[in-house]
């Protein structure tokens, strides 16, 4: 799935498909500064208000599953995040096909992925944002909601029949309810998954495990044992484990199994404790300490590259691809890249690699994989656009119609792929995508614009898995069969003054967590100073911050009982 900014340490661009949520604490300060105000839908939540004058180009009686086509040629502006490995092209087939099918042209403002979150905030705060703003993860809209700078999209769900159908068919009502803010509305149109799709995990050199007579690791203790065996067998490999993404992905999925949150999953630091039925500060818990101590031990014993937490992603990739490391983290899209690179460096048939199910930790075989993903926010100003209703119909068709999702993933049937009577899809001979048909000379994303993260993520189980390799499908099935999904936090929406106060408190707290976590793992700060670290968090206002969160949680529970 897709990428956003790091919640832990500064990141370099990562792989095409996946990234966990941006920390709210990272973006909240920028989002709240000078946020403009805008109109809302109407009176009570769910009231769209008077739509006269904003229905130009809209289809009458638009229905779920119906091909959207505007009644006149329209142009909608859109913010477009550009991945380094997929340079934006205005001549992509996807734009031509969207315009042909819908009479809608998209005028894209291109922003480098590395600057996307900041640019999105600046444009929304200044009131200059394009009409469509994709790649917004649930939670990233929260700082903008109290100021009315973005549209309360829940007021207009009756205009989006495909979205309503997906929510009902996939039983997503509880997930959607977690998006609601203090006014009872929600402000993001999220990506939807029929089933969870686990993302990042570790990738291992299976040929090395076989040589050592070791099974695929099932726990973090097994991971350590395998690294020890690798280091003994291959003394010339400086560090058997050299991680990508500055450790953000690994710490994120590992933390879940320790009963904590870290890396890209850190968020603002607050996490809901089911036992006490209240929010606690995760980075101050014994579980977080155990997580940090585990990775500190790997670094201290020379099993994990200390550069894992600072090196560019491409550097870590080269180390794994050339045999200078034997374990790293990955997502589905990067595995084929590793296979090609290892073939170049080691030769065909001289290696075997696999993305393994995430190891179980002290808290058990757990994974964090919800069914809501990145989607769209819309600036509040679109409510006054004469084509407002047509724009909502277009987004509904683009993001929530499953026939459209197939088109956005696979392209044009008969041109980029074929489909047989059983529903199996086959890429055209000269096209490759996500490791499928690797001999194809043209990449479906790079050359045609299909399969792009901002459109193609989510959908039915069939569509999700249709673009995965057999190995990745096996990984997904193993994860869903053997790992328990941890519950997501309940809603605790803050008012505008509360959000401002929470940002003032959480920003220095997060800075302390980030700095100290890195210092502990790298051994620059001994674990004997853990209590002093917790004291610093307390002196920086942890209790006040948690009081805000718990008050908001209790208020929401009372108002929605």
Coordinates of C-alpha atoms in Angstrom, one line a residue:
X1 CA 0.0 0.0 0.0
X2 CA 1.3 3.5 0.1
X3 CA 3.6 5.8 1.7
X4 CA 3.6 8.9 3.8
X5 CA 6.0 10.6 6.2
X6 CA 7.9 8.8 8.9
X7 CA 6.7 8.8 12.5
X8 CA 10.1 7.8 13.8
X9 CA 13.1 9.1 12.0
X10 CA 13.5 11.0 8.7
X11 CA 12.9 8.5 5.8
X12 CA 13.9 8.1 2.3
X13 CA 11.4 7.1 -0.4
X14 CA 10.2 3.5 0.1
X15 CA 8.7 0.9 -2.1
X16 CA 5.7 1.4 -4.3
X17 CA 2.9 -0.1 -2.5
X18 CA 3.0 0.1 1.2
X19 CA 3.5 2.4 4.2
X20 CA 1.9 2.6 7.6
X21 CA 0.1 5.7 8.8
X22 CA 1.9 9.0 9.4
X23 CA 2.1 10.0 13.0
X24 CA -0.6 12.5 13.8
X25 CA 1.9 14.2 16.1
X26 CA 4.3 14.9 13.2
X27 CA 1.7 16.6 11.0
X28 CA -0.7 18.1 13.6
X29 CA 1.4 21.2 14.4
X30 CA 1.7 22.2 10.7
X31 CA -2.0 21.4 10.1
X32 CA -3.4 23.5 12.9
X33 CA -1.3 26.6 12.1
X34 CA -3.4 29.2 10.3
X35 CA -6.0 26.7 9.1
X36 CA -8.7 28.4 7.0
X37 CA -12.4 28.0 7.6
X38 CA -14.9 26.8 5.2
X39 CA -18.5 25.9 4.8
X40 CA -20.0 22.7 6.1
X41 CA -22.7 20.5 4.7
X42 CA -25.7 21.8 6.6
X43 CA -27.2 21.6 10.1
X44 CA -27.2 18.2 11.8
X45 CA -24.7 15.5 10.8
X46 CA -25.9 13.9 7.6
X47 CA -27.7 17.0 6.3
X48 CA -26.3 17.9 2.9
X49 CA -28.0 21.2 2.8
X50 CA -29.4 22.9 -0.3
X51 CA -27.7 21.4 -3.4
X52 CA -29.3 23.7 -5.9
X53 CA -26.7 25.4 -8.0
X54 CA -24.0 22.8 -7.5
X55 CA -25.4 19.9 -9.6
X56 CA -24.1 20.9 -13.0
X57 CA -22.7 18.0 -14.9
X58 CA -24.1 15.4 -12.4
X59 CA -26.0 12.3 -13.5
X60 CA -29.6 12.1 -12.4
X61 CA -30.3 9.0 -10.2
X62 CA -26.7 7.8 -10.2
X63 CA -26.7 4.2 -8.9
X64 CA -24.1 1.8 -7.5
X65 CA -22.4 -0.2 -10.3
X66 CA -23.4 2.3 -12.9
X67 CA -20.8 3.7 -15.3
X68 CA -20.4 7.4 -14.2
X69 CA -20.4 9.8 -17.1
X70 CA -20.8 13.5 -16.6
X71 CA -23.5 15.2 -18.7
X72 CA -20.8 17.7 -19.9
X73 CA -17.1 17.8 -20.1
X74 CA -15.5 18.6 -16.8
X75 CA -12.1 19.2 -15.3
X76 CA -11.3 18.5 -11.7
X77 CA -8.0 19.5 -10.1
X78 CA -6.1 16.9 -8.0
X79 CA -3.0 16.8 -5.9
X80 CA -0.7 14.0 -7.1
X81 CA 2.1 12.4 -5.1
X82 CA 4.9 11.4 -7.3
X83 CA 6.9 8.3 -6.4
X84 CA 10.6 8.5 -7.4
X85 CA 10.4 5.2 -9.3
X86 CA 7.2 6.1 -11.1
X87 CA 7.7 9.6 -12.7
X88 CA 4.4 11.3 -13.5
X89 CA 3.4 11.4 -17.1
X90 CA 0.5 13.4 -18.6
X91 CA 0.4 11.0 -21.6
X92 CA -0.4 7.9 -19.5
X93 CA -3.2 5.8 -20.9
X94 CA -5.0 6.0 -17.6
X95 CA -5.9 9.7 -18.0
X96 CA -7.1 9.2 -21.5
X97 CA -9.3 6.3 -20.5
X98 CA -10.8 8.1 -17.5
X99 CA -11.7 11.0 -19.7
X100 CA -13.2 8.8 -22.3
X101 CA -15.3 6.9 -19.8
X102 CA -16.4 9.8 -17.6
X103 CA -16.0 13.0 -19.6
X104 CA -13.8 14.1 -16.7
X105 CA -10.2 15.4 -17.2
X106 CA -7.9 15.5 -14.1
X107 CA -5.6 18.5 -13.9
X108 CA -2.8 17.3 -11.5
X109 CA -0.6 19.3 -9.3
X110 CA 2.6 17.2 -8.9
X111 CA 4.3 17.0 -5.5
X112 CA 7.3 14.8 -4.7
X113 CA 6.3 12.0 -2.3
X114 CA 8.9 13.2 0.2
X115 CA 7.2 16.6 0.5
X116 CA 3.6 15.5 0.1
X117 CA 2.3 15.7 3.7
X118 CA 3.8 19.2 4.2
X119 CA 2.6 20.5 0.8
X120 CA -0.9 19.1 1.5
X121 CA -1.0 21.0 4.8
X122 CA 0.2 24.2 3.3
X123 CA -2.3 24.2 0.5
X124 CA -5.2 23.4 2.8
X125 CA -4.2 26.0 5.4
X126 CA -3.8 28.7 2.6
X127 CA -7.2 27.8 1.0
X128 CA -5.4 26.9 -2.3
X129 CA -5.8 23.2 -2.3
X130 CA -6.9 21.3 -5.5
X131 CA -10.4 19.8 -5.4
X132 CA -9.2 16.2 -4.9
X133 CA -6.5 15.3 -2.3
X134 CA -5.7 11.6 -2.3
X135 CA -3.2 9.6 -0.2
X136 CA -4.7 10.8 3.1
X137 CA -4.7 8.2 5.8
X138 CA -7.5 8.1 8.4
X139 CA -6.3 10.3 11.3
X140 CA -4.4 12.7 9.1
X141 CA -7.6 14.6 8.4
X142 CA -8.2 15.2 12.2
X143 CA -6.3 18.4 12.6
X144 CA -8.2 20.0 9.8
X145 CA -11.7 19.0 10.8
X146 CA -12.3 21.5 13.7
X147 CA -11.4 24.5 11.5
X148 CA -13.8 23.4 8.7
X149 CA -11.0 23.6 6.2
X150 CA -12.0 20.3 4.8
X151 CA -15.4 18.9 3.8
X152 CA -17.5 16.8 6.2
X153 CA -17.9 14.1 3.6
X154 CA -20.3 12.1 5.7
X155 CA -23.0 14.7 5.1
X156 CA -23.0 13.7 1.4
X157 CA -22.8 9.9 1.6
X158 CA -26.3 9.6 0.1
X159 CA -24.7 11.0 -3.1
X160 CA -22.2 8.2 -3.2
X161 CA -24.0 4.9 -3.7
X162 CA -20.9 2.8 -4.3
X163 CA -19.4 3.8 -1.0
X164 CA -22.7 3.0 0.8
X165 CA -22.8 -0.4 -0.9
X166 CA -19.2 -1.3 0.1
X167 CA -19.7 -0.2 3.7
X168 CA -22.9 -2.3 4.0
X169 CA -21.6 -5.4 2.1
X170 CA -18.3 -5.6 4.0
X171 CA -19.8 -4.7 7.4
X172 CA -17.5 -1.7 7.8
X173 CA -19.9 0.5 9.8
X174 CA -17.9 0.1 13.1
X175 CA -14.7 1.1 11.2
X176 CA -16.3 4.1 9.6
X177 CA -17.7 5.2 13.0
X178 CA -14.2 5.4 14.3
X179 CA -13.6 8.2 11.8
X180 CA -16.2 10.5 13.4
X181 CA -15.1 13.8 14.9
X182 CA -16.6 15.7 17.8
X183 CA -19.5 17.0 15.6
X184 CA -20.5 13.4 14.7
X185 CA -19.2 13.8 11.1
X186 CA -16.3 12.3 9.3
X187 CA -14.0 14.1 6.9
X188 CA -12.1 11.5 5.0
X189 CA -13.2 9.1 2.2
X190 CA -11.1 6.1 3.2
X191 CA -9.8 3.3 1.0
X192 CA -11.8 0.2 1.8
X193 CA -10.6 -3.5 2.0
X194 CA -13.0 -6.4 2.0
X195 CA -10.4 -8.4 4.0
X196 CA -7.2 -7.1 5.8
X197 CA -4.0 -7.1 3.7
X198 CA -0.9 -7.5 5.9
X199 CA 1.9 -5.5 4.4
X200 CA 5.5 -5.4 5.7
X201 CA 7.5 -8.3 7.1
X202 CA 11.1 -9.7 7.1
X203 CA 12.6 -11.2 3.9
X204 CA 15.1 -14.1 4.5
X205 CA 17.6 -15.8 2.3
X206 CA 16.0 -19.3 2.5
X207 CA 19.0 -20.9 0.9
X208 CA 21.1 -19.7 3.8
X209 CA 18.6 -21.1 6.3
X210 CA 18.6 -24.4 4.5
X211 CA 22.4 -24.5 4.6
X212 CA 22.3 -24.0 8.3
X213 CA 19.5 -26.5 8.8
X214 CA 17.2 -23.9 10.3
X215 CA 13.5 -23.6 9.8
X216 CA 11.8 -20.3 8.9
X217 CA 11.7 -18.3 12.2
X218 CA 8.3 -18.3 13.9
X219 CA 9.2 -16.0 16.8
X220 CA 11.5 -13.1 17.5
X221 CA 13.6 -15.5 19.6
X222 CA 13.9 -17.6 16.5
X223 CA 15.0 -14.6 14.5
X224 CA 17.8 -13.9 17.0
X225 CA 18.9 -17.6 16.9
X226 CA 19.0 -17.5 13.1
X227 CA 21.0 -14.3 13.0
X228 CA 23.5 -15.8 15.5
X229 CA 23.9 -18.9 13.3
X230 CA 24.3 -16.7 10.2
X231 CA 27.0 -14.5 11.9
X232 CA 28.9 -17.6 12.9
X233 CA 28.7 -19.3 9.5
X234 CA 29.4 -16.2 7.5
X235 CA 31.9 -14.1 9.4
X236 CA 32.6 -11.9 6.3
X237 CA 29.0 -10.7 6.4
X238 CA 29.4 -7.8 8.8
X239 CA 25.8 -7.8 10.0
X240 CA 23.3 -10.5 8.9
X241 CA 20.4 -8.2 9.4
X242 CA 20.6 -4.7 7.8
X243 CA 17.1 -3.2 7.8
X244 CA 15.4 -0.8 5.3
X245 CA 13.2 2.2 5.9
X246 CA 15.3 3.4 8.8
X247 CA 13.8 0.6 10.9
X248 CA 10.3 2.1 10.8
X249 CA 8.6 -0.8 9.2
X250 CA 10.2 -3.5 11.3
X251 CA 9.7 -1.7 14.6
X252 CA 6.1 -1.1 13.6
X253 CA 5.1 -4.7 12.9
X254 CA 7.4 -6.0 15.7
X255 CA 5.9 -3.6 18.2
X256 CA 2.4 -5.1 17.7
X257 CA 3.7 -8.5 18.8
X258 CA 5.3 -7.0 22.0
X259 CA 2.0 -5.2 22.9
X260 CA 3.4 -1.8 21.9
X261 CA 3.6 0.6 19.0
X262 CA 6.6 2.0 17.3
X263 CA 8.1 3.1 14.0
X264 CA 5.4 4.0 11.5
X265 CA 2.8 2.7 13.8
X266 CA 3.8 5.0 16.7
X267 CA 1.1 7.6 16.0
X268 CA 0.8 10.3 18.7
X269 CA 2.0 7.8 21.4
X270 CA -1.4 7.3 23.0
X271 CA -2.8 3.8 22.7
X272 CA -6.0 2.3 24.1
X273 CA -5.5 -0.3 26.9
X274 CA -8.4 -2.8 26.9
X275 CA -7.9 -3.8 30.5
X276 CA -8.2 -0.3 32.0
X277 CA -10.5 0.9 29.2
X278 CA -8.5 4.0 28.9
X279 CA -5.7 5.5 26.8
X280 CA -2.1 5.0 28.1
X281 CA 1.2 6.4 26.7
X282 CA 2.6 3.5 24.8
X283 CA 6.3 4.5 24.7
X284 CA 6.4 4.6 28.5
X285 CA 5.2 1.0 29.0
X286 CA 7.2 -2.1 30.0
X287 CA 6.2 -3.6 26.7
X288 CA 7.8 -0.7 24.8
X289 CA 10.9 -1.2 26.9
X290 CA 11.1 -4.9 26.1
X291 CA 10.8 -4.1 22.4
X292 CA 13.6 -1.5 22.5
X293 CA 15.8 -3.8 24.6
X294 CA 15.3 -6.7 22.1
X295 CA 16.6 -4.6 19.2
X296 CA 19.3 -3.0 21.4
X297 CA 20.6 -6.6 22.0
X298 CA 20.7 -7.3 18.3
X299 CA 22.8 -4.3 17.6
X300 CA 25.0 -4.8 20.6
X301 CA 25.8 -8.4 19.6
X302 CA 26.6 -7.4 16.0
X303 CA 23.5 -9.2 14.6
X304 CA 21.8 -6.1 13.3
X305 CA 23.5 -3.3 11.3
X306 CA 23.4 -0.1 13.4
X307 CA 23.1 1.9 10.1
X308 CA 19.7 0.3 9.8
X309 CA 18.1 3.3 11.5
X310 CA 19.8 6.0 9.5
X311 CA 20.8 4.6 6.1
X312 CA 18.9 5.4 2.9
X313 CA 16.6 2.7 1.6
X314 CA 18.6 2.1 -1.5
X315 CA 21.7 1.5 0.5
X316 CA 19.9 -1.3 2.5
X317 CA 18.6 -2.7 -0.7
X318 CA 22.1 -3.0 -2.2
X319 CA 23.4 -4.7 0.9
X320 CA 20.8 -7.4 0.7
X321 CA 21.0 -7.7 -3.1
X322 CA 24.7 -8.2 -3.1
X323 CA 24.8 -10.7 -0.1
X324 CA 26.3 -8.2 2.3
X325 CA 23.2 -8.8 4.5
X326 CA 20.9 -11.9 4.6
X327 CA 17.8 -10.4 6.2
X328 CA 15.9 -7.2 5.8
X329 CA 12.4 -5.9 5.8
X330 CA 10.2 -5.7 2.7
X331 CA 6.7 -5.5 1.2
X332 CA 5.2 -7.3 -1.7
X333 CA 6.5 -4.9 -4.4
X334 CA 10.1 -5.1 -3.3
X335 CA 10.4 -8.9 -3.3
X336 CA 10.5 -9.1 -7.2
X337 CA 13.1 -6.3 -7.1
X338 CA 15.3 -8.3 -4.8
X339 CA 14.9 -11.4 -6.9
X340 CA 16.1 -9.5 -10.0
X341 CA 19.0 -7.9 -8.1
X342 CA 20.1 -11.2 -6.6
X343 CA 20.0 -12.9 -10.0
X344 CA 22.3 -10.2 -11.3
X345 CA 24.7 -10.5 -8.4
X346 CA 24.6 -14.2 -7.6
X347 CA 23.3 -15.8 -10.7
X348 CA 20.1 -17.6 -11.5
X349 CA 19.3 -20.5 -9.2
X350 CA 22.0 -19.7 -6.7
X351 CA 19.7 -18.3 -4.0
X352 CA 16.1 -18.4 -2.6
X353 CA 14.3 -15.6 -0.8
X354 CA 10.9 -15.3 0.8
X355 CA 8.9 -12.8 2.8
X356 CA 8.1 -14.7 6.0
X357 CA 5.0 -14.3 8.3
X358 CA 5.8 -11.7 10.9
X359 CA 7.4 -13.4 13.9
X360 CA 5.3 -13.8 17.1
X361 CA 6.4 -11.9 20.1
X362 CA 5.7 -11.8 23.9
X363 CA 2.2 -10.6 23.3
X364 CA 1.5 -13.5 20.8
X365 CA 1.1 -14.0 17.0
X366 CA -0.5 -10.6 16.3
X367 CA -0.7 -8.2 13.4
X368 CA -2.0 -4.7 12.9
X369 CA -4.0 -4.7 9.7
X370 CA -7.2 -2.7 9.6
X371 CA -9.6 -2.5 6.6
X372 CA -9.4 1.3 6.2
X373 CA -6.6 2.8 4.2
X374 CA -5.6 6.0 2.6
X375 CA -8.2 7.8 0.6
X376 CA -9.4 11.3 -0.2
X377 CA -10.1 14.5 1.6
X378 CA -11.8 17.4 -0.1
X379 CA -11.3 21.1 0.7
X380 CA -14.4 22.7 2.1
X381 CA -14.5 25.2 -0.8
X382 CA -15.6 22.5 -3.2
X383 CA -19.1 22.7 -1.7
X384 CA -19.6 25.9 -3.6
X385 CA -18.4 24.6 -7.0
X386 CA -21.2 24.3 -9.6
X387 CA -20.0 20.7 -10.3
X388 CA -19.9 19.6 -6.7
X389 CA -22.4 16.8 -7.0
X390 CA -20.8 15.5 -10.2
X391 CA -17.4 15.5 -8.5
X392 CA -18.7 13.4 -5.6
X393 CA -20.3 11.0 -8.2
X394 CA -16.9 10.8 -10.0
X395 CA -15.0 10.1 -6.8
X396 CA -17.6 7.4 -5.8
X397 CA -17.1 5.7 -9.2
X398 CA -13.3 6.1 -9.2
X399 CA -12.7 4.8 -5.7
X400 CA -15.5 2.6 -4.7
X401 CA -16.9 0.9 -7.8
X402 CA -15.2 -2.5 -8.2
X403 CA -15.4 -2.6 -12.0
X404 CA -13.5 0.7 -11.9
X405 CA -11.0 -0.8 -9.4
X406 CA -10.2 -3.6 -11.8
X407 CA -9.7 -1.0 -14.6
X408 CA -7.4 1.1 -12.3
X409 CA -5.3 -1.9 -11.4
X410 CA -5.1 -3.9 -14.6
X411 CA -5.8 -1.3 -17.3
X412 CA -7.8 -1.8 -20.5
X413 CA -9.0 -5.3 -21.2
X414 CA -7.6 -6.5 -24.5
X415 CA -4.8 -3.9 -24.4
X416 CA -2.9 -4.3 -21.2
X417 CA -4.5 -7.6 -20.1
X418 CA -6.9 -10.3 -21.0
X419 CA -9.5 -12.1 -18.8
X420 CA -10.8 -15.6 -19.3
X421 CA -14.2 -17.1 -18.6
X422 CA -13.2 -18.1 -15.0
X423 CA -12.1 -14.5 -14.2
X424 CA -8.4 -15.1 -14.3
X425 CA -6.4 -12.1 -15.6
X426 CA -3.2 -12.3 -17.7
X427 CA -1.0 -9.3 -18.5
X428 CA -0.2 -8.7 -22.1
X429 CA 3.1 -10.4 -23.1
X430 CA 5.2 -7.3 -23.2
X431 CA 3.9 -5.9 -19.8
X432 CA 5.1 -6.6 -16.3
X433 CA 3.7 -5.5 -12.9
X434 CA 4.5 -6.3 -9.3
X435 CA 6.6 -9.2 -10.3
X436 CA 3.9 -10.7 -12.6
X437 CA 5.2 -11.5 -16.0
X438 CA 8.8 -10.4 -15.2
X439 CA 10.0 -10.8 -18.8
X440 CA 7.7 -8.1 -19.9
X441 CA 9.6 -5.0 -21.1
X442 CA 7.0 -2.4 -20.1
X443 CA 6.0 -1.7 -16.5
X444 CA 2.2 -1.2 -16.1
X445 CA 2.7 1.7 -13.7
X446 CA 5.6 3.4 -15.3
X447 CA 4.5 3.2 -18.9
X448 CA 0.7 3.3 -18.6
X449 CA -0.2 4.7 -15.2
X450 CA -2.3 1.7 -14.1
X451 CA -1.7 0.0 -10.7
X452 CA -0.9 3.4 -9.1
X453 CA -1.0 3.4 -5.3
X454 CA -3.4 6.3 -4.9
X455 CA -6.1 4.5 -6.9
X456 CA -5.4 0.8 -6.9
X457 CA -5.1 -0.1 -3.2
X458 CA -8.1 -1.7 -1.6
X459 CA -11.1 -3.6 -3.0
X460 CA -12.4 -7.1 -3.0
X461 CA -10.3 -10.0 -1.8
X462 CA -10.1 -11.1 -5.4
X463 CA -8.9 -7.8 -6.7
X464 CA -6.4 -7.4 -3.8
X465 CA -4.8 -10.7 -4.5
X466 CA -5.1 -10.6 -8.3
X467 CA -2.0 -8.4 -8.4
X468 CA 0.1 -10.4 -6.0
X469 CA 2.5 -13.2 -6.8
X470 CA 1.8 -16.7 -5.7
X471 CA 4.3 -16.4 -2.9
X472 CA 2.7 -13.2 -1.7
X473 CA -0.8 -14.8 -1.8
X474 CA 0.6 -17.6 0.3
X475 CA 2.0 -15.1 2.8
X476 CA -1.3 -13.3 3.0
X477 CA -3.2 -16.5 3.6
X478 CA -0.7 -17.6 6.3
X479 CA -1.0 -14.3 8.1
X480 CA -4.8 -14.3 8.1
X481 CA -4.9 -17.9 9.2
X482 CA -2.3 -17.7 12.0
X483 CA -2.2 -14.1 13.2
X484 CA -4.8 -12.3 15.3
X485 CA -5.6 -8.7 14.2
X486 CA -5.2 -6.3 17.2
X487 CA -8.3 -4.1 17.8
X488 CA -8.0 -0.5 16.7
X489 CA -8.3 2.3 19.1
X490 CA -11.8 3.6 19.8
X491 CA -12.7 7.2 18.8
X492 CA -11.5 10.0 21.0
X493 CA -12.1 13.1 18.8
X494 CA -10.8 16.4 20.1
X495 CA -12.3 19.8 19.8
X496 CA -10.3 22.5 18.1
X497 CA -8.9 24.0 21.4
X498 CA -8.2 20.4 22.7
X499 CA -6.4 19.6 19.5
X500 CA -4.2 22.6 19.7
X501 CA -3.4 21.8 23.3
X502 CA -2.8 18.1 22.4
X503 CA -0.4 19.1 19.7
X504 CA 1.6 21.4 22.0
X505 CA 1.9 18.5 24.4
X506 CA 2.5 15.6 22.0
X507 CA 5.1 17.2 19.8
X508 CA 7.9 17.4 22.5
X509 CA 6.8 14.0 23.8
X510 CA 7.2 12.4 20.4
X511 CA 10.6 14.2 20.0
X512 CA 11.7 12.7 23.3
X513 CA 10.5 9.2 22.3
X514 CA 12.2 9.3 18.9
X515 CA 15.5 10.6 20.2
X516 CA 15.7 8.3 23.2
X517 CA 14.5 5.2 21.3
X518 CA 17.3 5.6 18.8
X519 CA 19.8 6.2 21.6
X520 CA 18.8 3.1 23.5
X521 CA 18.8 0.8 20.5
X522 CA 22.2 2.0 19.3
X523 CA 23.6 1.7 22.9
X524 CA 24.4 5.4 23.2
X525 CA 22.1 5.4 26.2
X526 CA 22.2 2.4 28.6
X527 CA 18.9 0.7 29.5
X528 CA 19.7 1.6 33.2
X529 CA 18.5 5.1 32.2
X530 CA 15.0 3.9 31.2
X531 CA 13.4 5.3 34.4
X532 CA 15.0 8.7 33.7
X533 CA 13.6 8.6 30.2
X534 CA 10.1 7.9 31.6
X535 CA 10.6 10.8 34.1
X536 CA 11.4 13.1 31.1
X537 CA 8.1 12.0 29.5
X538 CA 6.2 12.7 32.7
X539 CA 7.8 16.2 33.0
X540 CA 6.9 16.9 29.4
X541 CA 3.2 16.5 30.2
X542 CA 2.2 12.9 29.6
X543 CA -0.6 13.0 32.2
X544 CA -2.1 16.2 30.8
X545 CA -2.0 14.7 27.3
X546 CA -3.7 11.5 28.4
X547 CA -6.3 13.5 30.3
X548 CA -7.2 15.1 27.1
X549 CA -7.5 11.8 25.2
X550 CA -9.5 10.1 27.9
X551 CA -11.8 13.0 28.4
X552 CA -12.5 13.0 24.6
X553 CA -13.0 9.2 24.7
X554 CA -15.5 9.3 27.6
X555 CA -17.3 12.2 26.0
X556 CA -17.7 10.4 22.7
X557 CA -18.9 7.3 24.5
X558 CA -21.6 9.2 26.4
X559 CA -22.7 11.1 23.3
X560 CA -23.0 8.0 21.2
X561 CA -24.3 5.5 23.8

